[in-house]
Amino acid sequence: MDQTRRVPLSEIYRTFFVIGLFSFGGGLVSWIYRDTVDVRKWMSREDFLPGVALAQVMPGVSSTNCAIYVGQILRGWLGALTAITAMLSGPFVISLAAAWAYKSLLHIPGFQETMVGVAAAAIGMLMRTGVEAARPQIRDLSAMAVMIASFLAVGVFRFPLVPVICVMGPISVALAWPKAKAEAAE
Amino acid sequence: MNAETLIRIFTIIAPLSLASFGGASSIYAPMQHEVVDIEQWITAREFLDLFAISRAMPGPGSLFCTLVGWQVAGFAGAVIASIAIYLPSSIVVYGVGHVWSRHRGKRWHNALERGLNPLGAGLLFAGVVTLAKLASDGFLPIAIIGVVCALNVWKPKIHPVIFLISGGGLCYAAYAFA
């Protein structure tokens, strides 16, 4: 993690602000990779890659998790704070403007019906993400069992999420342990 | 709006932040339960609309919490909800990040990935079912969910906005010509 130069916080802010602003429907981690490793050469590929797995495994959204990881490597906690704030500030303002507009559009005939259609399309895309996430589990019996059990617990039986995670998380990791491999260090 | 509501917003969302494995989609089911069923801050309809807005606008899916906060308690609600959903998980990522990059490629990384990914996938489907129930008044929304999912698997490069506009357009047309 040796830094050839100290990346200014303002540059971190600018980079992640743009990434946040144009973020639509995922794929952001690869964008962060392109911007920070390929284009700006802030860090090496070897420094970046562990962050991808970390961002995926930890709770929270993988793109903002990845931003925190990158910010942290570049400039410690200040860098992490700058990166996540930058990434969220644009969408935060835009979303609130949209929510405000939403309230004033509610009385328009047909608006609510239209919103159901937008929501349905968004649910369809979410379901596709689920299909992609489920694919690698299919050949693995215990992973399938964990997936179905967590779905039933939270989605059907409406058990609260936190206790479900506290029980299922350790069980699932323990089940995966015998199959887990150490990757050769690069 | 009062301080009690703001505190409640925080205490509902912050634990979900720590439990949001697999991203925002894992919290739709518990959020719906808390803010629609129990607190009755917003209606099922509003919940679904806010979800649609959060997906149609740029930004990560968990900005949905920001919108719920806004709807319940205005700007202060939006700020508190955002802090509640991002701060706890971010602190964990920051804390683990140090250890993680020093021990890259270790077996426990792989075990965590293999163990937590199916959990996240299951929670995502829980979110899908919760939202689909809210959206399913009639045949058309169900059909849109299925068709968009299938099209998206088949042609992943189609821009999300095209799906959102088509879905909204179809439902508007059904309303206008019914």
mmCIF file with all atom_site columns, C-alpha atoms in Angstrom, chain A residues 1 20-25 46-47 50-51 53-66 68-69 72-73 76-78 80 84 87-88 91-92 94-96 98-100 102-103 106 109-135 137 140 143-144 146-148 150-151 154-156 158 161-162 164-165 168-169 172-173 176-185, chain B residues 15-30 32-33 37 45-46 48-53 55-63 66-67 70-71 75 78-79 82 86 89-90 92-94 96-98 100-101 104-119 121-133 135 137 141 144-145 148-149 152-153 156 159-161 163-164 167-169 171-172 175:
data_model
loop_
_atom_site.group_PDB
_atom_site.id
_atom_site.type_symbol
_atom_site.label_atom_id
_atom_site.label_alt_id
_atom_site.label_comp_id
_atom_site.label_asym_id
_atom_site.label_entity_id
_atom_site.label_seq_id
_atom_site.pdbx_PDB_ins_code
_atom_site.Cartn_x
_atom_site.Cartn_y
_atom_site.Cartn_z
_atom_site.occupancy
_atom_site.B_iso_or_equiv
_atom_site.pdbx_formal_charge
_atom_site.auth_seq_id
_atom_site.auth_comp_id
_atom_site.auth_asym_id
_atom_site.auth_atom_id
_atom_site.pdbx_PDB_model_num
ATOM 1   C CA . MET A 1 1   ? 0.000   0.000   0.000   1.00 0.00 ? 1   MET A CA 1
ATOM 2   C CA . GLY A 1 20  ? -22.313 8.854   -7.810  1.00 0.00 ? 20  GLY A CA 1
ATOM 3   C CA . LEU A 1 21  ? -24.142 11.223  -10.090 1.00 0.00 ? 21  LEU A CA 1
ATOM 4   C CA . PHE A 1 22  ? -24.184 8.896   -13.054 1.00 0.00 ? 22  PHE A CA 1
ATOM 5   C CA . SER A 1 23  ? -24.792 5.712   -11.143 1.00 0.00 ? 23  SER A CA 1
ATOM 6   C CA . PHE A 1 24  ? -27.689 3.766   -12.526 1.00 0.00 ? 24  PHE A CA 1
ATOM 7   C CA . GLY A 1 25  ? -28.548 0.188   -11.723 1.00 0.00 ? 25  GLY A CA 1
ATOM 8   C CA . GLU A 1 46  ? -3.455  -5.681  -6.384  1.00 0.00 ? 46  GLU A CA 1
ATOM 9   C CA . ASP A 1 47  ? -4.420  -3.028  -3.862  1.00 0.00 ? 47  ASP A CA 1
ATOM 10  C CA . PRO A 1 50  ? -9.366  -7.221  -2.145  1.00 0.00 ? 50  PRO A CA 1
ATOM 11  C CA . GLY A 1 51  ? -11.769 -4.288  -1.809  1.00 0.00 ? 51  GLY A CA 1
ATOM 12  C CA . ALA A 1 53  ? -14.650 -8.927  -2.213  1.00 0.00 ? 53  ALA A CA 1
ATOM 13  C CA . LEU A 1 54  ? -14.780 -6.864  0.972   1.00 0.00 ? 54  LEU A CA 1
ATOM 14  C CA . ALA A 1 55  ? -17.427 -4.534  -0.457  1.00 0.00 ? 55  ALA A CA 1
ATOM 15  C CA . GLN A 1 56  ? -19.494 -7.520  -1.517  1.00 0.00 ? 56  GLN A CA 1
ATOM 16  C CA . VAL A 1 57  ? -19.214 -9.478  1.718   1.00 0.00 ? 57  VAL A CA 1
ATOM 17  C CA . MET A 1 58  ? -19.779 -6.661  4.222   1.00 0.00 ? 58  MET A CA 1
ATOM 18  C CA . PRO A 1 59  ? -23.238 -5.300  5.008   1.00 0.00 ? 59  PRO A CA 1
ATOM 19  C CA . GLY A 1 60  ? -24.287 -2.271  2.984   1.00 0.00 ? 60  GLY A CA 1
ATOM 20  C CA . VAL A 1 61  ? -24.250 -1.399  -0.684  1.00 0.00 ? 61  VAL A CA 1
ATOM 21  C CA . SER A 1 62  ? -21.196 -2.733  -2.519  1.00 0.00 ? 62  SER A CA 1
ATOM 22  C CA . SER A 1 63  ? -20.529 0.507   -4.424  1.00 0.00 ? 63  SER A CA 1
ATOM 23  C CA . THR A 1 64  ? -20.394 2.748   -1.346  1.00 0.00 ? 64  THR A CA 1
ATOM 24  C CA . ASN A 1 65  ? -18.467 0.067   0.546   1.00 0.00 ? 65  ASN A CA 1
ATOM 25  C CA . CYS A 1 66  ? -15.945 0.030   -2.279  1.00 0.00 ? 66  CYS A CA 1
ATOM 26  C CA . ILE A 1 68  ? -14.921 3.622   1.560   1.00 0.00 ? 68  ILE A CA 1
ATOM 27  C CA . TYR A 1 69  ? -12.220 1.028   0.934   1.00 0.00 ? 69  TYR A CA 1
ATOM 28  C CA . GLN A 1 72  ? -9.318  4.587   3.204   1.00 0.00 ? 72  GLN A CA 1
ATOM 29  C CA . ILE A 1 73  ? -6.327  3.317   1.231   1.00 0.00 ? 73  ILE A CA 1
ATOM 30  C CA . GLY A 1 76  ? -7.263  7.074   5.794   1.00 0.00 ? 76  GLY A CA 1
ATOM 31  C CA . TRP A 1 77  ? -10.556 7.891   7.522   1.00 0.00 ? 77  TRP A CA 1
ATOM 32  C CA . LEU A 1 78  ? -10.714 11.351  5.958   1.00 0.00 ? 78  LEU A CA 1
ATOM 33  C CA . ALA A 1 80  ? -13.124 7.253   3.299   1.00 0.00 ? 80  ALA A CA 1
ATOM 34  C CA . ILE A 1 84  ? -18.713 8.216   0.529   1.00 0.00 ? 84  ILE A CA 1
ATOM 35  C CA . MET A 1 87  ? -20.699 9.607   -3.889  1.00 0.00 ? 87  MET A CA 1
ATOM 36  C CA . LEU A 1 88  ? -23.959 10.222  -2.034  1.00 0.00 ? 88  LEU A CA 1
ATOM 37  C CA . PRO A 1 91  ? -27.988 11.462  -5.625  1.00 0.00 ? 91  PRO A CA 1
ATOM 38  C CA . PHE A 1 92  ? -29.185 12.692  -2.205  1.00 0.00 ? 92  PHE A CA 1
ATOM 39  C CA . ILE A 1 94  ? -31.654 14.648  -6.800  1.00 0.00 ? 94  ILE A CA 1
ATOM 40  C CA . SER A 1 95  ? -33.694 12.021  -4.937  1.00 0.00 ? 95  SER A CA 1
ATOM 41  C CA . LEU A 1 96  ? -35.133 14.596  -2.553  1.00 0.00 ? 96  LEU A CA 1
ATOM 42  C CA . ALA A 1 98  ? -37.783 13.847  -7.085  1.00 0.00 ? 98  ALA A CA 1
ATOM 43  C CA . ALA A 1 99  ? -39.617 12.988  -3.852  1.00 0.00 ? 99  ALA A CA 1
ATOM 44  C CA . TRP A 1 100 ? -40.749 16.594  -3.603  1.00 0.00 ? 100 TRP A CA 1
ATOM 45  C CA . TYR A 1 102 ? -43.704 13.252  -6.495  1.00 0.00 ? 102 TYR A CA 1
ATOM 46  C CA . LYS A 1 103 ? -45.861 14.836  -3.797  1.00 0.00 ? 103 LYS A CA 1
ATOM 47  C CA . LEU A 1 106 ? -49.879 12.753  -6.873  1.00 0.00 ? 106 LEU A CA 1
ATOM 48  C CA . PRO A 1 109 ? -55.004 11.366  -12.844 1.00 0.00 ? 109 PRO A CA 1
ATOM 49  C CA . GLY A 1 110 ? -53.125 8.250   -13.884 1.00 0.00 ? 110 GLY A CA 1
ATOM 50  C CA . PHE A 1 111 ? -49.928 9.185   -12.032 1.00 0.00 ? 111 PHE A CA 1
ATOM 51  C CA . GLN A 1 112 ? -50.322 6.513   -9.374  1.00 0.00 ? 112 GLN A CA 1
ATOM 52  C CA . GLU A 1 113 ? -51.028 3.874   -12.010 1.00 0.00 ? 113 GLU A CA 1
ATOM 53  C CA . THR A 1 114 ? -47.913 4.950   -13.881 1.00 0.00 ? 114 THR A CA 1
ATOM 54  C CA . MET A 1 115 ? -45.819 4.660   -10.720 1.00 0.00 ? 115 MET A CA 1
ATOM 55  C CA . VAL A 1 116 ? -46.983 1.065   -10.220 1.00 0.00 ? 116 VAL A CA 1
ATOM 56  C CA . GLY A 1 117 ? -45.649 0.291   -13.695 1.00 0.00 ? 117 GLY A CA 1
ATOM 57  C CA . VAL A 1 118 ? -42.297 1.954   -12.925 1.00 0.00 ? 118 VAL A CA 1
ATOM 58  C CA . ALA A 1 119 ? -42.099 0.022   -9.657  1.00 0.00 ? 119 ALA A CA 1
ATOM 59  C CA . ALA A 1 120 ? -42.976 -3.240  -11.410 1.00 0.00 ? 120 ALA A CA 1
ATOM 60  C CA . ALA A 1 121 ? -40.164 -2.718  -13.927 1.00 0.00 ? 121 ALA A CA 1
ATOM 61  C CA . ALA A 1 122 ? -37.755 -1.959  -11.063 1.00 0.00 ? 122 ALA A CA 1
ATOM 62  C CA . ILE A 1 123 ? -38.877 -5.133  -9.260  1.00 0.00 ? 123 ILE A CA 1
ATOM 63  C CA . GLY A 1 124 ? -38.260 -7.101  -12.457 1.00 0.00 ? 124 GLY A CA 1
ATOM 64  C CA . MET A 1 125 ? -34.699 -5.795  -12.629 1.00 0.00 ? 125 MET A CA 1
ATOM 65  C CA . LEU A 1 126 ? -34.178 -6.575  -8.960  1.00 0.00 ? 126 LEU A CA 1
ATOM 66  C CA . MET A 1 127 ? -35.401 -10.107 -9.615  1.00 0.00 ? 127 MET A CA 1
ATOM 67  C CA . ARG A 1 128 ? -32.863 -10.463 -12.392 1.00 0.00 ? 128 ARG A CA 1
ATOM 68  C CA . THR A 1 129 ? -30.114 -9.469  -9.937  1.00 0.00 ? 129 THR A CA 1
ATOM 69  C CA . GLY A 1 130 ? -31.490 -12.209 -7.696  1.00 0.00 ? 130 GLY A CA 1
ATOM 70  C CA . VAL A 1 131 ? -31.334 -14.745 -10.524 1.00 0.00 ? 131 VAL A CA 1
ATOM 71  C CA . GLU A 1 132 ? -27.693 -13.816 -11.133 1.00 0.00 ? 132 GLU A CA 1
ATOM 72  C CA . ALA A 1 133 ? -26.914 -14.077 -7.412  1.00 0.00 ? 133 ALA A CA 1
ATOM 73  C CA . ALA A 1 134 ? -28.674 -17.437 -7.172  1.00 0.00 ? 134 ALA A CA 1
ATOM 74  C CA . ARG A 1 135 ? -26.943 -19.046 -10.156 1.00 0.00 ? 135 ARG A CA 1
ATOM 75  C CA . GLN A 1 137 ? -25.466 -21.406 -5.506  1.00 0.00 ? 137 GLN A CA 1
ATOM 76  C CA . ASP A 1 140 ? -23.979 -26.238 -3.887  1.00 0.00 ? 140 ASP A CA 1
ATOM 77  C CA . ALA A 1 143 ? -25.655 -22.778 -0.128  1.00 0.00 ? 143 ALA A CA 1
ATOM 78  C CA . MET A 1 144 ? -29.034 -23.524 -1.720  1.00 0.00 ? 144 MET A CA 1
ATOM 79  C CA . VAL A 1 146 ? -29.152 -21.230 3.216   1.00 0.00 ? 146 VAL A CA 1
ATOM 80  C CA . MET A 1 147 ? -30.583 -19.182 0.370   1.00 0.00 ? 147 MET A CA 1
ATOM 81  C CA . ILE A 1 148 ? -34.011 -20.771 0.589   1.00 0.00 ? 148 ILE A CA 1
ATOM 82  C CA . SER A 1 150 ? -33.180 -16.959 4.537   1.00 0.00 ? 150 SER A CA 1
ATOM 83  C CA . PHE A 1 151 ? -35.771 -16.202 1.870   1.00 0.00 ? 151 PHE A CA 1
ATOM 84  C CA . VAL A 1 154 ? -37.578 -12.977 6.071   1.00 0.00 ? 154 VAL A CA 1
ATOM 85  C CA . GLY A 1 155 ? -39.797 -12.973 2.988   1.00 0.00 ? 155 GLY A CA 1
ATOM 86  C CA . VAL A 1 156 ? -42.523 -15.443 3.951   1.00 0.00 ? 156 VAL A CA 1
ATOM 87  C CA . ARG A 1 158 ? -41.542 -12.204 8.245   1.00 0.00 ? 158 ARG A CA 1
ATOM 88  C CA . LEU A 1 161 ? -33.834 -9.437  9.841   1.00 0.00 ? 161 LEU A CA 1
ATOM 89  C CA . VAL A 1 162 ? -31.244 -8.943  12.585  1.00 0.00 ? 162 VAL A CA 1
ATOM 90  C CA . VAL A 1 164 ? -32.082 -14.093 11.220  1.00 0.00 ? 164 VAL A CA 1
ATOM 91  C CA . ILE A 1 165 ? -28.652 -12.763 10.219  1.00 0.00 ? 165 ILE A CA 1
ATOM 92  C CA . MET A 1 168 ? -27.962 -17.851 9.679   1.00 0.00 ? 168 MET A CA 1
ATOM 93  C CA . GLY A 1 169 ? -24.724 -15.930 9.108   1.00 0.00 ? 169 GLY A CA 1
ATOM 94  C CA . SER A 1 172 ? -23.721 -20.423 6.597   1.00 0.00 ? 172 SER A CA 1
ATOM 95  C CA . VAL A 1 173 ? -20.059 -19.452 6.954   1.00 0.00 ? 173 VAL A CA 1
ATOM 96  C CA . ALA A 1 176 ? -18.905 -22.997 3.644   1.00 0.00 ? 176 ALA A CA 1
ATOM 97  C CA . TRP A 1 177 ? -15.668 -23.403 5.608   1.00 0.00 ? 177 TRP A CA 1
ATOM 98  C CA . PRO A 1 178 ? -14.719 -26.918 4.395   1.00 0.00 ? 178 PRO A CA 1
ATOM 99  C CA . LYS A 1 179 ? -15.185 -25.796 0.779   1.00 0.00 ? 179 LYS A CA 1
ATOM 100 C CA . ALA A 1 180 ? -13.308 -22.537 1.192   1.00 0.00 ? 180 ALA A CA 1
ATOM 101 C CA . LYS A 1 181 ? -9.908  -22.207 -0.376  1.00 0.00 ? 181 LYS A CA 1
ATOM 102 C CA . ALA A 1 182 ? -7.021  -19.896 0.253   1.00 0.00 ? 182 ALA A CA 1
ATOM 103 C CA . GLU A 1 183 ? -6.131  -18.075 -2.933  1.00 0.00 ? 183 GLU A CA 1
ATOM 104 C CA . ALA A 1 184 ? -2.512  -17.892 -3.932  1.00 0.00 ? 184 ALA A CA 1
ATOM 105 C CA . ALA A 1 185 ? -1.157  -14.503 -2.999  1.00 0.00 ? 185 ALA A CA 1
ATOM 106 C CA . PRO B 2 15  ? -29.721 -2.159  12.905  1.00 0.00 ? 15  PRO B CA 1
ATOM 107 C CA . LEU B 2 16  ? -30.873 -2.937  9.355   1.00 0.00 ? 16  LEU B CA 1
ATOM 108 C CA . SER B 2 17  ? -27.732 -1.216  8.088   1.00 0.00 ? 17  SER B CA 1
ATOM 109 C CA . LEU B 2 18  ? -25.593 -3.773  9.923   1.00 0.00 ? 18  LEU B CA 1
ATOM 110 C CA . ALA B 2 19  ? -27.759 -6.609  8.646   1.00 0.00 ? 19  ALA B CA 1
ATOM 111 C CA . SER B 2 20  ? -27.975 -5.454  5.020   1.00 0.00 ? 20  SER B CA 1
ATOM 112 C CA . PHE B 2 21  ? -25.969 -8.288  3.493   1.00 0.00 ? 21  PHE B CA 1
ATOM 113 C CA . GLY B 2 22  ? -26.245 -8.227  -0.264  1.00 0.00 ? 22  GLY B CA 1
ATOM 114 C CA . GLY B 2 23  ? -27.092 -4.514  -0.320  1.00 0.00 ? 23  GLY B CA 1
ATOM 115 C CA . ALA B 2 24  ? -30.278 -2.493  -0.189  1.00 0.00 ? 24  ALA B CA 1
ATOM 116 C CA . SER B 2 25  ? -32.515 -5.292  -1.443  1.00 0.00 ? 25  SER B CA 1
ATOM 117 C CA . SER B 2 26  ? -32.183 -7.181  1.845   1.00 0.00 ? 26  SER B CA 1
ATOM 118 C CA . ILE B 2 27  ? -33.917 -4.424  3.810   1.00 0.00 ? 27  ILE B CA 1
ATOM 119 C CA . TYR B 2 28  ? -37.100 -3.952  1.772   1.00 0.00 ? 28  TYR B CA 1
ATOM 120 C CA . ALA B 2 29  ? -38.977 -6.690  3.628   1.00 0.00 ? 29  ALA B CA 1
ATOM 121 C CA . PRO B 2 30  ? -38.092 -5.514  7.168   1.00 0.00 ? 30  PRO B CA 1
ATOM 122 C CA . GLN B 2 32  ? -42.000 -2.526  4.853   1.00 0.00 ? 32  GLN B CA 1
ATOM 123 C CA . HIS B 2 33  ? -42.887 -4.362  8.038   1.00 0.00 ? 33  HIS B CA 1
ATOM 124 C CA . ASP B 2 37  ? -47.320 -2.326  9.139   1.00 0.00 ? 37  ASP B CA 1
ATOM 125 C CA . ARG B 2 45  ? -48.742 2.655   -1.963  1.00 0.00 ? 45  ARG B CA 1
ATOM 126 C CA . GLU B 2 46  ? -46.274 5.326   -0.865  1.00 0.00 ? 46  GLU B CA 1
ATOM 127 C CA . LEU B 2 48  ? -43.920 1.244   -3.460  1.00 0.00 ? 48  LEU B CA 1
ATOM 128 C CA . ASP B 2 49  ? -43.746 4.711   -5.038  1.00 0.00 ? 49  ASP B CA 1
ATOM 129 C CA . LEU B 2 50  ? -40.663 5.645   -3.016  1.00 0.00 ? 50  LEU B CA 1
ATOM 130 C CA . PHE B 2 51  ? -39.057 2.385   -4.073  1.00 0.00 ? 51  PHE B CA 1
ATOM 131 C CA . ALA B 2 52  ? -39.784 3.238   -7.714  1.00 0.00 ? 52  ALA B CA 1
ATOM 132 C CA . ILE B 2 53  ? -38.321 6.741   -7.292  1.00 0.00 ? 53  ILE B CA 1
ATOM 133 C CA . ARG B 2 55  ? -34.634 3.059   -8.533  1.00 0.00 ? 55  ARG B CA 1
ATOM 134 C CA . ALA B 2 56  ? -35.378 5.660   -11.197 1.00 0.00 ? 56  ALA B CA 1
ATOM 135 C CA . MET B 2 57  ? -32.944 8.212   -9.743  1.00 0.00 ? 57  MET B CA 1
ATOM 136 C CA . PRO B 2 58  ? -29.150 7.903   -9.643  1.00 0.00 ? 58  PRO B CA 1
ATOM 137 C CA . GLY B 2 59  ? -27.526 6.603   -6.493  1.00 0.00 ? 59  GLY B CA 1
ATOM 138 C CA . PRO B 2 60  ? -27.402 3.338   -4.583  1.00 0.00 ? 60  PRO B CA 1
ATOM 139 C CA . GLY B 2 61  ? -30.656 1.543   -3.809  1.00 0.00 ? 61  GLY B CA 1
ATOM 140 C CA . SER B 2 62  ? -30.425 2.301   -0.112  1.00 0.00 ? 62  SER B CA 1
ATOM 141 C CA . LEU B 2 63  ? -31.211 5.952   -0.831  1.00 0.00 ? 63  LEU B CA 1
ATOM 142 C CA . THR B 2 66  ? -33.501 8.596   2.662   1.00 0.00 ? 66  THR B CA 1
ATOM 143 C CA . LEU B 2 67  ? -36.786 8.931   0.788   1.00 0.00 ? 67  LEU B CA 1
ATOM 144 C CA . TRP B 2 70  ? -38.129 12.470  3.925   1.00 0.00 ? 70  TRP B CA 1
ATOM 145 C CA . GLN B 2 71  ? -41.689 11.263  3.580   1.00 0.00 ? 71  GLN B CA 1
ATOM 146 C CA . PHE B 2 75  ? -35.486 17.128  5.541   1.00 0.00 ? 75  PHE B CA 1
ATOM 147 C CA . ALA B 2 78  ? -33.994 12.366  5.261   1.00 0.00 ? 78  ALA B CA 1
ATOM 148 C CA . VAL B 2 79  ? -30.685 13.269  6.910   1.00 0.00 ? 79  VAL B CA 1
ATOM 149 C CA . SER B 2 82  ? -29.289 8.501   5.511   1.00 0.00 ? 82  SER B CA 1
ATOM 150 C CA . TYR B 2 86  ? -24.877 4.364   5.809   1.00 0.00 ? 86  TYR B CA 1
ATOM 151 C CA . SER B 2 89  ? -22.222 -0.508  7.789   1.00 0.00 ? 89  SER B CA 1
ATOM 152 C CA . SER B 2 90  ? -19.569 2.006   6.697   1.00 0.00 ? 90  SER B CA 1
ATOM 153 C CA . VAL B 2 92  ? -17.771 -1.951  9.804   1.00 0.00 ? 92  VAL B CA 1
ATOM 154 C CA . VAL B 2 93  ? -16.283 -1.790  6.304   1.00 0.00 ? 93  VAL B CA 1
ATOM 155 C CA . TYR B 2 94  ? -13.728 0.758   7.463   1.00 0.00 ? 94  TYR B CA 1
ATOM 156 C CA . VAL B 2 96  ? -12.568 -4.618  8.654   1.00 0.00 ? 96  VAL B CA 1
ATOM 157 C CA . GLY B 2 97  ? -10.836 -2.980  5.660   1.00 0.00 ? 97  GLY B CA 1
ATOM 158 C CA . HIS B 2 98  ? -7.578  -2.615  7.577   1.00 0.00 ? 98  HIS B CA 1
ATOM 159 C CA . TRP B 2 100 ? -8.838  -7.419  5.170   1.00 0.00 ? 100 TRP B CA 1
ATOM 160 C CA . SER B 2 101 ? -6.214  -5.934  2.857   1.00 0.00 ? 101 SER B CA 1
ATOM 161 C CA . ARG B 2 104 ? -5.616  -10.860 1.302   1.00 0.00 ? 104 ARG B CA 1
ATOM 162 C CA . GLY B 2 105 ? -6.362  -14.217 -0.276  1.00 0.00 ? 105 GLY B CA 1
ATOM 163 C CA . LYS B 2 106 ? -6.782  -16.015 3.052   1.00 0.00 ? 106 LYS B CA 1
ATOM 164 C CA . ARG B 2 107 ? -9.113  -18.917 3.480   1.00 0.00 ? 107 ARG B CA 1
ATOM 165 C CA . TRP B 2 108 ? -11.519 -17.041 5.764   1.00 0.00 ? 108 TRP B CA 1
ATOM 166 C CA . HIS B 2 109 ? -12.134 -14.476 3.030   1.00 0.00 ? 109 HIS B CA 1
ATOM 167 C CA . ASN B 2 110 ? -13.352 -17.198 0.767   1.00 0.00 ? 110 ASN B CA 1
ATOM 168 C CA . ALA B 2 111 ? -15.413 -18.780 3.552   1.00 0.00 ? 111 ALA B CA 1
ATOM 169 C CA . LEU B 2 112 ? -17.103 -15.431 4.263   1.00 0.00 ? 112 LEU B CA 1
ATOM 170 C CA . GLU B 2 113 ? -17.848 -14.925 0.577   1.00 0.00 ? 113 GLU B CA 1
ATOM 171 C CA . ARG B 2 114 ? -19.216 -18.406 0.088   1.00 0.00 ? 114 ARG B CA 1
ATOM 172 C CA . GLY B 2 115 ? -21.207 -18.242 3.296   1.00 0.00 ? 115 GLY B CA 1
ATOM 173 C CA . LEU B 2 116 ? -22.683 -14.758 2.998   1.00 0.00 ? 116 LEU B CA 1
ATOM 174 C CA . ASN B 2 117 ? -23.473 -14.640 -0.730  1.00 0.00 ? 117 ASN B CA 1
ATOM 175 C CA . PRO B 2 118 ? -26.319 -17.193 -0.584  1.00 0.00 ? 118 PRO B CA 1
ATOM 176 C CA . LEU B 2 119 ? -27.673 -15.379 2.471   1.00 0.00 ? 119 LEU B CA 1
ATOM 177 C CA . ALA B 2 121 ? -29.383 -13.825 -2.434  1.00 0.00 ? 121 ALA B CA 1
ATOM 178 C CA . GLY B 2 122 ? -32.144 -15.243 -0.233  1.00 0.00 ? 122 GLY B CA 1
ATOM 179 C CA . LEU B 2 123 ? -32.777 -11.836 1.344   1.00 0.00 ? 123 LEU B CA 1
ATOM 180 C CA . LEU B 2 124 ? -32.933 -10.264 -2.102  1.00 0.00 ? 124 LEU B CA 1
ATOM 181 C CA . PHE B 2 125 ? -35.743 -12.629 -3.091  1.00 0.00 ? 125 PHE B CA 1
ATOM 182 C CA . ALA B 2 126 ? -37.487 -11.777 0.177   1.00 0.00 ? 126 ALA B CA 1
ATOM 183 C CA . GLY B 2 127 ? -37.352 -8.128  -0.918  1.00 0.00 ? 127 GLY B CA 1
ATOM 184 C CA . VAL B 2 128 ? -38.651 -8.976  -4.378  1.00 0.00 ? 128 VAL B CA 1
ATOM 185 C CA . VAL B 2 129 ? -41.622 -10.880 -2.952  1.00 0.00 ? 129 VAL B CA 1
ATOM 186 C CA . THR B 2 130 ? -42.449 -8.093  -0.490  1.00 0.00 ? 130 THR B CA 1
ATOM 187 C CA . LEU B 2 131 ? -42.424 -5.465  -3.237  1.00 0.00 ? 131 LEU B CA 1
ATOM 188 C CA . ALA B 2 132 ? -44.228 -7.666  -5.760  1.00 0.00 ? 132 ALA B CA 1
ATOM 189 C CA . LYS B 2 133 ? -47.077 -8.152  -3.289  1.00 0.00 ? 133 LYS B CA 1
ATOM 190 C CA . ALA B 2 135 ? -47.389 -3.919  -6.759  1.00 0.00 ? 135 ALA B CA 1
ATOM 191 C CA . ASP B 2 137 ? -53.060 -5.100  -8.156  1.00 0.00 ? 137 ASP B CA 1
ATOM 192 C CA . PRO B 2 141 ? -47.767 -5.296  -12.991 1.00 0.00 ? 141 PRO B CA 1
ATOM 193 C CA . ILE B 2 144 ? -44.204 -6.452  -16.290 1.00 0.00 ? 144 ILE B CA 1
ATOM 194 C CA . ILE B 2 145 ? -42.142 -7.898  -13.432 1.00 0.00 ? 145 ILE B CA 1
ATOM 195 C CA . VAL B 2 148 ? -38.566 -7.242  -17.455 1.00 0.00 ? 148 VAL B CA 1
ATOM 196 C CA . CYS B 2 149 ? -36.758 -9.932  -15.475 1.00 0.00 ? 149 CYS B CA 1
ATOM 197 C CA . ASN B 2 152 ? -32.897 -8.419  -18.490 1.00 0.00 ? 152 ASN B CA 1
ATOM 198 C CA . VAL B 2 153 ? -31.469 -11.923 -18.178 1.00 0.00 ? 153 VAL B CA 1
ATOM 199 C CA . PRO B 2 156 ? -28.326 -7.416  -19.835 1.00 0.00 ? 156 PRO B CA 1
ATOM 200 C CA . HIS B 2 159 ? -30.436 0.513   -20.057 1.00 0.00 ? 159 HIS B CA 1
ATOM 201 C CA . PRO B 2 160 ? -32.506 0.366   -16.846 1.00 0.00 ? 160 PRO B CA 1
ATOM 202 C CA . VAL B 2 161 ? -34.261 3.650   -17.672 1.00 0.00 ? 161 VAL B CA 1
ATOM 203 C CA . PHE B 2 163 ? -37.429 -0.600  -18.638 1.00 0.00 ? 163 PHE B CA 1
ATOM 204 C CA . LEU B 2 164 ? -38.675 1.949   -16.112 1.00 0.00 ? 164 LEU B CA 1
ATOM 205 C CA . GLY B 2 167 ? -43.257 -0.135  -17.403 1.00 0.00 ? 167 GLY B CA 1
ATOM 206 C CA . GLY B 2 168 ? -44.707 3.218   -16.429 1.00 0.00 ? 168 GLY B CA 1
ATOM 207 C CA . GLY B 2 169 ? -45.944 3.860   -19.978 1.00 0.00 ? 169 GLY B CA 1
ATOM 208 C CA . CYS B 2 171 ? -49.524 1.029   -16.910 1.00 0.00 ? 171 CYS B CA 1
ATOM 209 C CA . TYR B 2 172 ? -50.483 4.555   -17.895 1.00 0.00 ? 172 TYR B CA 1
ATOM 210 C CA . TYR B 2 175 ? -55.263 3.316   -17.165 1.00 0.00 ? 175 TYR B CA 1
#
